[in-house]
């Protein structure tokens, strides 16, 4: 019975993974199964990784919002142990998945090591490995399928596949300010123009589906034409590719594969809701996996913030899965501390959206922390913080004689202390 | 002709300050005058500070969004030079106004020094000075008026006046999780309960207006009942006070005073639009000056981020003026580096909202930076960054042989470089 979660759900079979997701999300297993059957929920869980240490998670708008941390070495900066350290930090601060985007070092060894150490689903962009140490122009259909198969066998849980960027979309980028900013997208555009042929991933899409179905690797349909600046957002090129992603979603579903769809990128705040609704319509509610979006281009060094703003709006309006952006985006490969900052910014975005959407139980954490804050119970307050170490360090920097207030206002001026005393009067 | 900006505008007089604001904002002076006459725009410019180095700015939703940085010493942490340093950093990174919230040290000397050094409008919360070295219960009507008059004479450009929190509102906070979290609000509630009398600022409001009118100190009607956690947002207490703020807005206008209204605080993301619209309705479009709001309570240490998310939504839906929150909020008095982080987070929020609102010219900056980025013109890219020093430092950390790519992907993998080369082909 080698079936994907989607095939099982369609046959009305509740898998162990569905039960686990239902339990984590406080849902009924039947409900989880139905959402999977409808394509609204995915459980990226490669059968190989499942035999290891994978703890399945669900991604879909009916569940809590999930966040991904991108890690991986570049040719300029490859140290496998450092990538393992980034994995550890990603998981410590609450990333639900990680993607290994390595393009340098011993990529196979690094990937296997990350899978081995990661209880979280791990994703990759297989085209990267396909063109290490050679020109993209040499890429053949066979290379594509062989690499996908190898990585599937290694246990990768989801693949970004840039099959939606068609040859006929390329001229639509002519008027763009920033052109094609996705690595996979720019490489494939290069290939198509040099060969004067259709996107090879599109051409062998059915074969890719067959491989991914076998291991239940979940699709993450890549948006090679995602806008790389506000000026290019929601343009003809982006929407044309999105329509192809809608077609590919259906085709992958027909093949029994689970599907997520990737989205922008850089989007003005007022266009985010429209982008989310459009994807839901075109891709029939397949979970939307967005990169930010950044709501302004002008703050390199702070793009975890510019994008956490967009990510909150995106999740509120329909995105199910948020790919983090670190402070070093556009400037360099993230350090371990950048990873921490990116993950925290995205946990904030995801949680804020979950509270705003009224996901049952989401606000309990806020209420518990606020209760501790109101009671001036610093121990509990700091323990409940999303990043207790950082909060504690800031609080402890000034040594105080007692904990009945903080250095923000000092004892006499502490509104929380005054209010605590007042409440007895008000309530009497 | 000792008239306020509002009184001048009502008499169809375009002041020099209106001309300056019109010029900065690329508006017609007549339009600025009309907006001021309607109460939709304020120019917080004390006549005394105007004789010094004040550069007038306008605050109103028809203009670009403005941001404020709170600085000031506490009894635990008072070093006037350090506050001057915070002023310098606030202005360097783009705060439009600063508020001196000092409650410790030589507050008069510090305030005068800050006014002297600040070309930006400076605000205060006069109740703080009124109760230094004594109990709030000793506060008399006379103390209130004398302190307001002294600070007006010193050149303060806007006062937070907590006159909207009435005695009858206090019981409405009974069911709150966090109670009254505003310093001014908690002190006044204490006074009202102990004296069993109405809010003294409400009682002498007309006299406060007379003082503020004389120097053209702008009102910032304080929200002593702002919610201090998500659970308390948009509750009966908050809305009851807001209705009183609406009444006081009208009364101050009748007295010829300029008025802004302060708002929350902690608000779930889905309630922000409603809060903005309600204020606009109740306060007849007087500029709304909001503190964040924070969209989750769970991330002390990162509240510049939790609140920049809310601030973007607030500005997009109607707030004109955003009071920053630093990473150290709830934990301690901000350091100079916290001030930088807070100001940057709020410039991002303000600018993202201005772009989303389609304020003419707002997106030019994004387009210019993105153009430089697409051209791999690192010099211009980094110069145009909101914080060029931080961006440059991150970019320069890894020494590179040339600048035709960055360490994020390295040369072979640089989508921007590949796209730059592709464009010639696409365009041919």
Short mmCIF file of C-alpha atoms in Angstrom, two decimals, chain A residues 74-77 103 128 131-132 170-171 173-174 176-183 186-187 189-190 193-194 229-231 266 268-270 295-306 308-309 312-313 316 327-333 340 344-345 348 351-352 355-356 363 365-367 369-371 373-374 378 381-382 384-387 390-391 394-395 397-398 400 405-410 413 415 418-419 422-423 425-427, chain B residues 74-77 103 128 131-132 170-171 173-174 176-183 186-187 189-190 193-194 229-231 266 268-270 295-302 304-306 308-309 312-313 316 327-333 340 344-345 348 351-352 355-356 363 365-367 369-371 373-374 378 381-382 384-387 390-391 394-395 397-398 400 405-410 413 415 418-419 422-423 425-428:
data_model
loop_
_atom_site.label_atom_id
_atom_site.label_comp_id
_atom_site.label_asym_id
_atom_site.label_seq_id
_atom_site.Cartn_x
_atom_site.Cartn_y
_atom_site.Cartn_z
CA UNK A 74 27.08 28.71 -0.55
CA UNK A 75 30.24 28.13 -2.61
CA UNK A 76 31.75 31.06 -0.69
CA UNK A 77 30.75 29.87 2.70
CA UNK A 103 24.96 25.35 -3.43
CA UNK A 128 20.62 23.76 -7.31
CA UNK A 131 24.02 22.51 -11.88
CA UNK A 132 26.81 22.49 -9.33
CA UNK A 170 9.92 35.55 -20.20
CA UNK A 171 9.10 38.50 -22.48
CA UNK A 173 9.47 40.53 -17.62
CA UNK A 174 10.81 43.09 -20.11
CA UNK A 176 10.29 44.91 -14.95
CA UNK A 177 12.47 47.03 -12.76
CA UNK A 178 14.21 44.07 -11.10
CA UNK A 179 13.61 41.33 -13.69
CA UNK A 180 13.79 37.73 -12.52
CA UNK A 181 15.14 37.52 -8.97
CA UNK A 182 14.53 33.87 -8.14
CA UNK A 183 17.72 31.83 -8.50
CA UNK A 186 16.81 33.07 -13.58
CA UNK A 187 18.72 29.82 -14.27
CA UNK A 189 15.16 31.45 -18.12
CA UNK A 190 18.81 31.26 -19.11
CA UNK A 193 16.63 31.31 -24.01
CA UNK A 194 19.84 29.47 -24.87
CA UNK A 229 10.71 44.82 -5.84
CA UNK A 230 7.49 46.71 -5.17
CA UNK A 231 7.38 48.07 -8.71
CA UNK A 266 8.04 42.04 -2.57
CA UNK A 268 3.05 46.70 -1.35
CA UNK A 269 0.94 46.27 1.78
CA UNK A 270 -2.29 47.21 -0.02
CA UNK A 295 6.33 45.69 2.08
CA UNK A 296 9.18 48.06 1.24
CA UNK A 297 12.49 47.71 -0.60
CA UNK A 298 14.36 50.42 1.27
CA UNK A 299 15.56 48.70 4.43
CA UNK A 300 18.30 46.16 3.66
CA UNK A 301 19.64 45.01 7.03
CA UNK A 302 16.10 44.95 8.44
CA UNK A 303 14.25 42.76 5.97
CA UNK A 304 13.13 40.41 8.72
CA UNK A 305 10.98 43.38 9.80
CA UNK A 306 9.89 44.67 6.37
CA UNK A 308 7.27 40.13 8.90
CA UNK A 309 4.81 42.99 8.35
CA UNK A 312 1.31 38.84 9.01
CA UNK A 313 -1.01 40.35 6.41
CA UNK A 316 -4.27 36.77 7.84
CA UNK A 327 18.16 40.70 8.44
CA UNK A 328 20.96 39.79 6.01
CA UNK A 329 18.66 39.19 3.02
CA UNK A 330 20.03 40.93 -0.12
CA UNK A 331 23.39 41.42 1.61
CA UNK A 332 24.90 38.05 2.44
CA UNK A 333 24.39 34.54 3.71
CA UNK A 340 17.47 33.45 15.22
CA UNK A 344 11.55 35.02 15.84
CA UNK A 345 10.19 37.69 13.46
CA UNK A 348 5.59 36.74 15.69
CA UNK A 351 1.18 33.92 15.85
CA UNK A 352 -0.27 37.40 15.32
CA UNK A 355 -4.72 35.27 16.98
CA UNK A 356 -6.35 37.62 14.46
CA UNK A 363 -4.55 33.78 22.23
CA UNK A 365 -0.37 32.29 25.31
CA UNK A 366 -0.86 36.08 25.13
CA UNK A 367 -3.34 35.97 27.99
CA UNK A 369 1.92 36.12 29.61
CA UNK A 370 -0.17 39.26 30.17
CA UNK A 371 -1.54 37.79 33.36
CA UNK A 373 2.96 40.71 33.53
CA UNK A 374 0.00 42.24 35.37
CA UNK A 378 8.73 38.31 36.38
CA UNK A 381 6.57 36.55 32.43
CA UNK A 382 10.10 35.86 31.18
CA UNK A 384 6.59 32.58 28.76
CA UNK A 385 8.41 34.97 26.41
CA UNK A 386 8.93 33.74 22.85
CA UNK A 387 12.68 34.14 23.41
CA UNK A 390 16.82 37.63 25.23
CA UNK A 391 13.96 38.94 27.38
CA UNK A 394 17.30 42.79 28.79
CA UNK A 395 15.42 42.68 32.06
CA UNK A 397 20.84 44.20 32.70
CA UNK A 398 20.12 46.67 35.48
CA UNK A 400 17.30 45.82 40.89
CA UNK A 405 8.72 46.88 38.90
CA UNK A 406 11.27 47.24 36.09
CA UNK A 407 13.85 49.82 35.06
CA UNK A 408 11.51 51.16 32.41
CA UNK A 409 9.80 53.47 34.88
CA UNK A 410 11.20 52.48 38.27
CA UNK A 413 6.29 55.19 38.31
CA UNK A 415 1.84 51.68 36.19
CA UNK A 418 0.04 51.15 40.85
CA UNK A 419 -2.74 49.36 38.99
CA UNK A 422 -5.70 50.08 42.66
CA UNK A 423 -7.51 46.93 41.63
CA UNK A 425 -9.97 49.38 45.61
CA UNK A 426 -11.78 49.20 42.28
CA UNK A 427 -13.04 45.74 43.01
CA UNK B 74 13.95 57.58 34.92
CA UNK B 75 14.76 57.93 38.61
CA UNK B 76 16.87 54.79 38.23
CA UNK B 77 18.71 55.92 35.16
CA UNK B 103 10.76 61.24 35.57
CA UNK B 128 5.11 63.41 35.27
CA UNK B 131 4.38 64.53 40.94
CA UNK B 132 8.12 64.17 41.13
CA UNK B 170 -12.66 53.26 36.30
CA UNK B 171 -15.15 50.50 37.19
CA UNK B 173 -11.64 48.24 33.96
CA UNK B 174 -12.73 45.68 36.56
CA UNK B 176 -9.60 43.68 32.48
CA UNK B 177 -6.72 41.29 32.43
CA UNK B 178 -4.04 44.00 32.60
CA UNK B 179 -6.03 46.88 34.10
CA UNK B 180 -4.72 50.41 33.56
CA UNK B 181 -1.25 50.33 32.04
CA UNK B 182 -0.73 53.98 31.15
CA UNK B 183 1.45 55.72 33.73
CA UNK B 186 -2.90 54.79 36.63
CA UNK B 187 -1.75 57.86 38.58
CA UNK B 189 -7.11 56.74 38.70
CA UNK B 190 -5.26 56.60 42.00
CA UNK B 193 -10.27 57.00 43.91
CA UNK B 194 -8.46 58.56 46.87
CA UNK B 229 -2.83 43.36 26.39
CA UNK B 230 -4.78 41.78 23.56
CA UNK B 231 -7.50 40.57 25.91
CA UNK B 266 -2.10 46.25 22.30
CA UNK B 268 -5.18 42.04 17.72
CA UNK B 269 -4.39 42.55 14.03
CA UNK B 270 -8.02 42.01 12.98
CA UNK B 295 -0.35 42.59 17.67
CA UNK B 296 0.79 40.00 20.19
CA UNK B 297 1.84 40.09 23.85
CA UNK B 298 4.22 37.14 23.75
CA UNK B 299 7.47 38.61 22.45
CA UNK B 300 9.08 40.91 25.04
CA UNK B 301 12.50 41.78 23.66
CA UNK B 302 11.04 42.11 20.16
CA UNK B 304 9.62 46.91 18.03
CA UNK B 305 8.59 44.13 15.63
CA UNK B 306 5.27 43.09 17.22
CA UNK B 308 5.68 47.75 13.76
CA UNK B 309 3.29 45.17 12.29
CA UNK B 312 1.72 49.62 9.53
CA UNK B 313 -1.88 48.43 9.64
CA UNK B 316 -2.81 52.24 6.47
CA UNK B 327 12.89 46.14 21.80
CA UNK B 328 13.22 46.89 25.53
CA UNK B 329 9.55 47.82 26.02
CA UNK B 330 8.11 46.09 29.13
CA UNK B 331 11.64 45.20 30.28
CA UNK B 332 13.61 48.37 30.89
CA UNK B 333 14.51 51.88 29.77
CA UNK B 340 17.93 53.14 16.82
CA UNK B 344 14.09 52.13 12.12
CA UNK B 345 11.20 49.71 12.73
CA UNK B 348 9.65 51.02 7.94
CA UNK B 351 6.95 54.24 4.80
CA UNK B 352 5.23 50.93 4.01
CA UNK B 355 3.51 53.42 -0.24
CA UNK B 356 0.35 51.36 0.28
CA UNK B 363 7.49 54.68 -3.75
CA UNK B 365 12.72 55.66 -2.90
CA UNK B 366 11.91 51.94 -3.27
CA UNK B 367 12.21 52.16 -7.03
CA UNK B 369 17.01 51.43 -4.45
CA UNK B 370 15.65 48.49 -6.44
CA UNK B 371 17.10 49.95 -9.62
CA UNK B 373 20.09 46.62 -6.65
CA UNK B 374 19.18 45.30 -10.11
CA UNK B 378 26.36 48.30 -4.46
CA UNK B 381 22.23 50.44 -3.14
CA UNK B 382 23.87 50.83 0.26
CA UNK B 384 20.01 54.52 -0.38
CA UNK B 385 19.39 52.06 2.46
CA UNK B 386 17.36 53.37 5.38
CA UNK B 387 20.33 52.59 7.63
CA UNK B 390 24.17 48.64 9.14
CA UNK B 391 23.57 47.53 5.54
CA UNK B 394 26.53 43.33 6.75
CA UNK B 395 27.53 43.49 3.12
CA UNK B 397 31.63 41.41 6.45
CA UNK B 398 32.88 38.90 3.90
CA UNK B 400 34.83 39.81 -1.89
CA UNK B 405 27.31 39.70 -6.63
CA UNK B 406 27.04 39.21 -2.86
CA UNK B 407 27.88 36.45 -0.40
CA UNK B 408 24.25 35.42 -0.23
CA UNK B 409 24.59 33.20 -3.29
CA UNK B 410 28.08 33.92 -4.65
CA UNK B 413 24.41 31.68 -8.26
CA UNK B 415 20.13 35.69 -9.78
CA UNK B 418 22.23 36.22 -14.32
CA UNK B 419 19.14 38.35 -14.90
CA UNK B 422 19.61 37.79 -19.62
CA UNK B 423 17.93 41.12 -20.06
CA UNK B 425 18.82 38.79 -24.69
CA UNK B 426 15.19 39.27 -23.62
CA UNK B 427 15.17 42.81 -24.90
CA UNK B 428 16.83 41.96 -28.20
#
